[in-house]
Short mmCIF file of N, CA and C in Angstrom, two decimals:
data_model
loop_
_atom_site.label_atom_id
_atom_site.label_comp_id
_atom_site.label_asym_id
_atom_site.label_seq_id
_atom_site.Cartn_x
_atom_site.Cartn_y
_atom_site.Cartn_z
N UNK A 310 -30.50 -18.37 3.89
CA UNK A 310 -29.62 -18.70 2.77
C UNK A 310 -29.00 -20.24 2.25
N UNK A 311 -28.93 -20.64 1.52
CA UNK A 311 -27.99 -21.89 1.27
C UNK A 311 -26.92 -21.95 1.05
N UNK A 312 -26.02 -22.79 1.83
CA UNK A 312 -24.64 -22.89 1.58
C UNK A 312 -23.87 -23.43 0.02
N UNK A 313 -23.02 -23.13 -0.27
CA UNK A 313 -22.26 -23.35 -1.34
C UNK A 313 -22.40 -25.15 -1.79
N UNK A 314 -22.04 -25.68 -0.45
CA UNK A 314 -21.82 -26.82 -0.29
C UNK A 314 -23.50 -27.82 -0.21
N UNK A 315 -24.45 -26.93 0.02
CA UNK A 315 -25.87 -27.54 -0.06
C UNK A 315 -26.49 -27.46 -1.51
N UNK A 316 -25.84 -26.36 -2.34
CA UNK A 316 -26.20 -26.30 -3.39
C UNK A 316 -25.45 -27.00 -4.25
N UNK A 317 -23.97 -27.52 -3.94
CA UNK A 317 -23.36 -27.95 -4.57
C UNK A 317 -23.88 -29.35 -5.47
N UNK A 318 -24.40 -30.03 -4.35
CA UNK A 318 -25.17 -31.46 -5.12
C UNK A 318 -25.90 -31.03 -6.34
N UNK A 319 -26.60 -30.49 -5.74
CA UNK A 319 -28.34 -29.95 -6.72
C UNK A 319 -27.48 -29.60 -8.25
N UNK A 320 -26.15 -28.93 -8.03
CA UNK A 320 -25.63 -28.30 -9.46
C UNK A 320 -25.22 -29.15 -10.25
N UNK A 321 -24.19 -30.12 -9.46
CA UNK A 321 -24.06 -31.37 -10.16
C UNK A 321 -24.76 -32.60 -10.67
N UNK A 322 -26.28 -32.65 -9.79
CA UNK A 322 -27.01 -33.75 -10.31
C UNK A 322 -27.43 -32.91 -11.61
N UNK A 323 -27.90 -31.49 -11.81
CA UNK A 323 -28.34 -31.43 -12.67
C UNK A 323 -27.35 -31.36 -14.00
N UNK A 324 -26.13 -30.85 -13.99
CA UNK A 324 -25.06 -31.21 -15.21
C UNK A 324 -25.08 -32.95 -15.05
N UNK A 325 -25.27 -33.66 -14.32
CA UNK A 325 -24.77 -35.16 -14.56
C UNK A 325 -26.44 -35.86 -15.23
N UNK A 326 -27.70 -35.02 -15.10
CA UNK A 326 -28.65 -35.19 -15.70
C UNK A 326 -28.77 -34.84 -17.25
N UNK A 327 -28.22 -33.97 -17.81
CA UNK A 327 -28.07 -33.14 -18.78
C UNK A 327 -27.51 -34.46 -19.55
N UNK A 328 -26.16 -34.85 -19.11
CA UNK A 328 -25.55 -35.94 -19.88
C UNK A 328 -26.16 -37.21 -20.16
N UNK A 329 -26.84 -37.37 -19.03
CA UNK A 329 -27.08 -38.82 -19.31
C UNK A 329 -28.34 -38.85 -19.81
N UNK A 330 -29.34 -38.13 -20.14
CA UNK A 330 -30.41 -37.61 -20.84
C UNK A 330 -29.86 -38.14 -22.35
N UNK A 331 -28.63 -36.77 -22.48
CA UNK A 331 -28.07 -37.15 -23.96
C UNK A 331 -27.84 -38.17 -24.41
N UNK A 332 -27.29 -39.09 -23.37
CA UNK A 332 -26.59 -40.41 -23.30
C UNK A 332 -27.87 -41.36 -23.84
N UNK A 333 -28.83 -41.16 -23.12
CA UNK A 333 -29.68 -42.32 -23.36
C UNK A 333 -30.83 -42.04 -24.66
N UNK A 334 -31.15 -41.10 -24.68
CA UNK A 334 -31.86 -40.53 -25.25
C UNK A 334 -31.88 -39.99 -26.85
N UNK A 335 -30.46 -39.04 -26.94
CA UNK A 335 -30.03 -38.14 -27.59
C UNK A 335 -30.24 -38.86 -29.08
N UNK A 336 -29.73 -40.19 -29.06
CA UNK A 336 -29.54 -41.10 -30.29
C UNK A 336 -30.86 -41.26 -31.22
N UNK A 337 -31.86 -41.06 -30.32
CA UNK A 337 -33.28 -41.02 -30.96
C UNK A 337 -33.53 -40.29 -32.32
N UNK A 338 -32.62 -38.93 -32.23
CA UNK A 338 -32.38 -37.99 -33.05
C UNK A 338 -31.69 -38.69 -34.34
N UNK A 339 -31.00 -39.78 -34.09
CA UNK A 339 -30.33 -40.34 -35.01
C UNK A 339 -30.27 -41.96 -35.51
N UNK A 340 -31.44 -42.14 -36.03
CA UNK A 340 -32.02 -43.50 -36.49
C UNK A 340 -31.57 -43.98 -37.20
N UNK A 341 -30.67 -43.33 -38.07
CA UNK A 341 -29.88 -44.21 -39.08
C UNK A 341 -28.66 -44.52 -38.71
N UNK A 342 -28.07 -44.25 -37.74
CA UNK A 342 -26.89 -44.51 -37.16
C UNK A 342 -26.94 -45.90 -36.53
N UNK A 343 -25.53 -46.57 -36.87
CA UNK A 343 -25.75 -47.88 -36.65
C UNK A 343 -25.51 -48.01 -34.98
N UNK A 344 -26.28 -49.36 -34.34
CA UNK A 344 -26.57 -49.56 -33.04
C UNK A 344 -25.10 -49.12 -32.33
N UNK A 345 -24.32 -50.02 -32.59
CA UNK A 345 -23.09 -50.33 -31.96
C UNK A 345 -22.22 -48.93 -31.90
N UNK A 346 -22.41 -48.43 -32.59
CA UNK A 346 -21.99 -46.90 -32.67
C UNK A 346 -22.49 -46.05 -31.32
N UNK A 347 -24.09 -46.22 -31.82
CA UNK A 347 -24.81 -45.40 -30.52
C UNK A 347 -24.46 -45.82 -29.23
N UNK A 348 -24.27 -46.95 -29.07
CA UNK A 348 -24.22 -47.49 -27.51
C UNK A 348 -22.32 -47.18 -27.41
N UNK A 349 -21.32 -47.27 -28.33
CA UNK A 349 -20.09 -46.65 -27.78
C UNK A 349 -20.27 -45.27 -27.31
N UNK A 350 -20.90 -44.87 -28.54
CA UNK A 350 -21.20 -43.00 -27.99
C UNK A 350 -21.95 -42.49 -26.63
N UNK A 351 -22.60 -43.31 -26.02
CA UNK A 351 -23.45 -43.53 -25.05
C UNK A 351 -22.99 -43.60 -24.07
N UNK A 352 -22.09 -44.73 -24.24
CA UNK A 352 -20.81 -45.07 -22.95
C UNK A 352 -20.12 -44.12 -22.83
N UNK A 353 -19.61 -43.31 -23.86
CA UNK A 353 -18.42 -42.30 -23.46
C UNK A 353 -19.08 -41.02 -22.69
N UNK A 354 -20.83 -40.55 -23.25
CA UNK A 354 -21.30 -39.25 -22.96
C UNK A 354 -21.66 -39.97 -21.13
N UNK A 355 -21.75 -41.39 -20.89
CA UNK A 355 -22.36 -41.45 -19.62
C UNK A 355 -21.06 -41.46 -18.60
N UNK A 356 -19.75 -41.64 -19.28
CA UNK A 356 -18.88 -41.29 -18.44
C UNK A 356 -18.83 -40.17 -17.83
N UNK A 357 -19.04 -39.25 -18.66
CA UNK A 357 -18.93 -37.87 -17.95
C UNK A 357 -19.79 -37.60 -17.31
N UNK A 358 -21.12 -37.88 -17.23
CA UNK A 358 -22.45 -38.00 -16.41
C UNK A 358 -21.69 -38.44 -15.04
N UNK A 359 -21.20 -39.56 -15.26
CA UNK A 359 -20.17 -40.61 -13.60
C UNK A 359 -19.46 -39.34 -12.91
N UNK A 360 -18.81 -38.14 -13.85
CA UNK A 360 -17.90 -37.57 -13.26
C UNK A 360 -18.67 -36.24 -12.76
N UNK A 361 -19.85 -36.29 -12.96
CA UNK A 361 -20.62 -35.30 -12.24
C UNK A 361 -21.37 -36.19 -11.02
N UNK A 362 -22.21 -37.25 -11.33
CA UNK A 362 -22.94 -37.66 -10.00
C UNK A 362 -22.39 -38.08 -9.10
N UNK A 363 -20.83 -38.85 -9.18
CA UNK A 363 -20.59 -39.33 -8.21
C UNK A 363 -20.15 -38.74 -7.09
N UNK A 364 -19.58 -37.24 -7.52
CA UNK A 364 -19.07 -36.61 -6.51
C UNK A 364 -20.46 -35.36 -6.12
N UNK A 365 -21.48 -35.15 -6.57
CA UNK A 365 -22.70 -35.33 -6.21
C UNK A 365 -23.28 -35.62 -4.82
N UNK A 366 -23.25 -36.79 -5.07
CA UNK A 366 -23.63 -37.57 -3.95
C UNK A 366 -22.79 -37.77 -2.94
N UNK A 367 -21.39 -37.86 -3.29
CA UNK A 367 -20.33 -37.85 -2.11
C UNK A 367 -20.45 -36.43 -1.48
N UNK A 368 -20.50 -35.49 -2.25
CA UNK A 368 -20.29 -33.94 -1.34
C UNK A 368 -21.63 -33.95 -0.61
N UNK A 369 -22.85 -34.59 -1.12
CA UNK A 369 -24.09 -34.10 -0.82
C UNK A 369 -24.19 -35.00 1.05
N UNK A 370 -23.62 -36.52 0.63
CA UNK A 370 -23.81 -37.24 1.98
C UNK A 370 -23.10 -36.32 2.77
N UNK A 371 -21.80 -36.11 2.54
CA UNK A 371 -20.79 -35.95 3.55
C UNK A 371 -21.10 -34.34 3.99
N UNK A 372 -21.99 -33.70 3.65
CA UNK A 372 -22.77 -32.17 4.07
C UNK A 372 -24.02 -32.39 4.44
N UNK A 373 -24.53 -33.62 4.89
CA UNK A 373 -25.83 -33.77 5.34
C UNK A 373 -26.93 -33.84 4.92
N UNK A 374 -26.84 -34.22 3.57
CA UNK A 374 -27.86 -34.88 3.00
C UNK A 374 -27.95 -36.31 3.15
N UNK A 375 -28.69 -36.96 2.96
CA UNK A 375 -29.43 -38.57 3.55
C UNK A 375 -29.05 -39.11 1.89
N UNK A 376 -28.74 -40.43 1.96
CA UNK A 376 -29.02 -41.52 0.45
C UNK A 376 -30.16 -41.21 -0.39
N UNK A 377 -31.43 -41.23 0.66
CA UNK A 377 -32.90 -41.23 0.07
C UNK A 377 -33.11 -39.57 -0.23
N UNK A 378 -32.54 -38.62 0.34
CA UNK A 378 -32.77 -37.48 0.16
C UNK A 378 -32.05 -37.14 -1.21
N UNK A 379 -30.97 -37.62 -1.76
CA UNK A 379 -30.20 -37.38 -2.61
C UNK A 379 -30.72 -37.92 -3.95
N UNK A 380 -31.68 -39.47 -3.81
CA UNK A 380 -31.96 -40.23 -4.69
C UNK A 380 -33.18 -38.93 -5.26
N UNK A 381 -33.82 -39.18 -4.36
CA UNK A 381 -35.24 -38.39 -4.42
C UNK A 381 -34.93 -36.97 -5.63
N UNK A 382 -33.68 -36.21 -5.26
CA UNK A 382 -33.49 -35.22 -5.58
C UNK A 382 -33.00 -35.22 -7.10
N UNK A 383 -32.15 -36.56 -7.51
CA UNK A 383 -31.60 -36.72 -8.60
C UNK A 383 -32.77 -37.47 -9.22
N UNK A 384 -33.84 -37.71 -8.94
CA UNK A 384 -35.02 -38.46 -9.50
C UNK A 384 -35.87 -36.90 -10.42
N UNK A 385 -36.24 -36.04 -9.81
CA UNK A 385 -36.59 -34.88 -9.77
C UNK A 385 -36.07 -34.21 -10.91
N UNK A 386 -34.78 -34.01 -10.46
CA UNK A 386 -34.20 -33.33 -11.67
C UNK A 386 -34.10 -34.00 -13.34
N UNK A 387 -34.20 -35.42 -13.06
CA UNK A 387 -34.22 -35.99 -14.16
C UNK A 387 -35.42 -36.11 -14.89
N UNK A 388 -36.33 -36.14 -13.77
CA UNK A 388 -37.62 -35.61 -14.75
C UNK A 388 -37.60 -34.37 -15.15
N UNK A 389 -37.32 -33.46 -14.68
CA UNK A 389 -37.28 -31.89 -15.12
C UNK A 389 -36.20 -31.57 -16.79
N UNK A 390 -34.68 -32.16 -16.32
CA UNK A 390 -34.31 -32.70 -17.69
C UNK A 390 -34.85 -33.00 -19.03
N UNK A 391 -35.40 -34.42 -18.26
CA UNK A 391 -35.79 -35.16 -19.36
C UNK A 391 -37.15 -34.42 -20.55
N UNK A 392 -38.03 -33.50 -19.59
CA UNK A 392 -39.43 -33.27 -20.10
C UNK A 392 -38.84 -31.75 -21.12
N UNK A 393 -37.38 -31.13 -20.36
CA UNK A 393 -36.97 -30.29 -21.50
C UNK A 393 -36.22 -30.79 -22.57
N UNK A 394 -36.03 -31.64 -22.61
CA UNK A 394 -35.33 -32.24 -23.77
C UNK A 394 -36.20 -33.03 -24.70
N UNK A 395 -37.41 -33.74 -24.24
CA UNK A 395 -38.38 -33.81 -24.79
C UNK A 395 -38.88 -33.19 -25.79
N UNK A 396 -39.34 -31.94 -25.34
CA UNK A 396 -39.74 -30.84 -25.75
C UNK A 396 -38.93 -30.23 -26.49
N UNK A 397 -37.73 -29.88 -26.25
CA UNK A 397 -36.81 -28.79 -27.16
C UNK A 397 -36.19 -29.99 -28.40
N UNK A 398 -35.80 -30.84 -27.90
CA UNK A 398 -34.73 -32.01 -29.04
C UNK A 398 -35.74 -32.74 -29.55
N UNK A 399 -36.70 -33.41 -28.80
CA UNK A 399 -37.39 -34.62 -29.59
C UNK A 399 -38.77 -33.92 -30.29
N UNK A 400 -39.14 -32.47 -29.86
CA UNK A 400 -40.25 -31.91 -30.39
C UNK A 400 -41.51 -32.56 -29.70
N UNK A 401 -41.19 -33.31 -28.91
CA UNK A 401 -42.59 -34.06 -28.01
C UNK A 401 -43.68 -33.03 -27.17
N UNK A 402 -44.75 -33.04 -26.89
CA UNK A 402 -45.74 -32.42 -26.00
C UNK A 402 -45.97 -32.69 -24.96
N UNK A 403 -45.62 -32.00 -23.81
CA UNK A 403 -45.84 -32.32 -22.34
C UNK A 403 -47.46 -32.79 -22.32
N UNK A 404 -47.98 -33.21 -21.28
CA UNK A 404 -49.66 -33.21 -20.98
C UNK A 404 -49.86 -33.65 -19.40
N UNK A 405 -51.05 -33.33 -19.18
CA UNK A 405 -51.54 -34.12 -17.96
C UNK A 405 -51.11 -35.26 -17.52
N UNK A 406 -50.37 -36.07 -17.66
CA UNK A 406 -49.57 -36.84 -17.35
C UNK A 406 -48.61 -36.67 -16.88
N UNK A 407 -47.78 -35.80 -17.55
CA UNK A 407 -46.41 -35.46 -16.97
C UNK A 407 -46.46 -34.46 -15.69
N UNK A 408 -47.31 -34.01 -15.87
CA UNK A 408 -47.72 -32.92 -14.75
C UNK A 408 -48.17 -33.74 -13.81
N UNK A 409 -48.97 -34.79 -13.46
CA UNK A 409 -49.04 -35.26 -12.71
C UNK A 409 -48.14 -36.59 -11.90
N UNK A 410 -47.08 -36.95 -12.93
CA UNK A 410 -45.97 -37.55 -12.38
C UNK A 410 -45.23 -36.54 -11.52
N UNK A 411 -44.66 -35.62 -11.88
CA UNK A 411 -43.94 -34.32 -11.42
C UNK A 411 -44.72 -34.18 -10.16
N UNK A 412 -46.19 -34.20 -10.22
CA UNK A 412 -46.62 -33.79 -8.60
C UNK A 412 -46.10 -35.09 -8.08
N UNK A 413 -46.69 -36.17 -8.19
CA UNK A 413 -46.24 -37.24 -7.32
C UNK A 413 -44.76 -37.52 -6.83
N UNK A 414 -44.35 -36.97 -7.83
CA UNK A 414 -42.56 -36.77 -7.15
C UNK A 414 -42.22 -35.76 -6.28
N UNK A 415 -42.35 -34.35 -6.52
CA UNK A 415 -42.88 -33.62 -5.55
C UNK A 415 -43.53 -33.94 -4.22
N UNK A 416 -44.48 -35.14 -4.46
CA UNK A 416 -44.96 -35.29 -3.06
C UNK A 416 -44.01 -36.45 -2.41
N UNK A 417 -43.06 -37.57 -2.96
CA UNK A 417 -42.15 -38.05 -2.69
C UNK A 417 -40.91 -37.17 -2.07
N UNK A 418 -40.43 -36.32 -2.76
CA UNK A 418 -39.44 -35.60 -1.98
C UNK A 418 -40.04 -35.20 -0.80
N UNK A 419 -40.94 -34.27 -0.57
CA UNK A 419 -41.59 -33.92 0.64
C UNK A 419 -41.97 -34.90 2.04
N UNK A 420 -41.90 -36.07 1.19
CA UNK A 420 -41.68 -37.43 2.55
C UNK A 420 -40.04 -37.34 2.80
N UNK A 421 -39.48 -37.30 1.92
CA UNK A 421 -38.05 -37.46 2.15
C UNK A 421 -37.15 -36.79 3.00
N UNK A 422 -37.70 -35.03 2.93
CA UNK A 422 -36.98 -33.91 3.44
C UNK A 422 -37.72 -33.60 4.75
N UNK A 423 -38.85 -34.60 5.16
CA UNK A 423 -39.62 -34.07 6.38
C UNK A 423 -38.73 -35.04 7.40
N UNK A 424 -38.17 -34.23 8.43
CA UNK A 424 -37.41 -35.24 9.54
C UNK A 424 -36.10 -36.35 9.02
N UNK A 425 -35.76 -36.78 10.30
CA UNK A 425 -34.59 -37.78 9.75
C UNK A 425 -34.90 -39.03 9.28
N UNK A 426 -35.50 -39.61 10.07
CA UNK A 426 -36.08 -40.88 9.96
C UNK A 426 -37.38 -41.62 9.21
#
């Protein structure tokens, strides 16, 4: 069973990516908003995202994750959060290309989590 400190970085990365996805892509639902307002709003949301991302990486690194493991985990979480956002918020459909990209990321994660060097 995974310890709390092992799961904490993952949970923080999920929170981080939810905020970052909204910051980067949420404005696509509001195309009539002025660009400068969208930029300021996105920066504000990104600040909240950093409050999750920085502790996720610090805690993970201090509890045995390598920087590479943290990065690939973040990328996989990003892909999952974005896919859900694209479907639910933007009304887009996922296809075989999305599945292929996800399979490649899983392969990359396997390489990062095998051994220490």
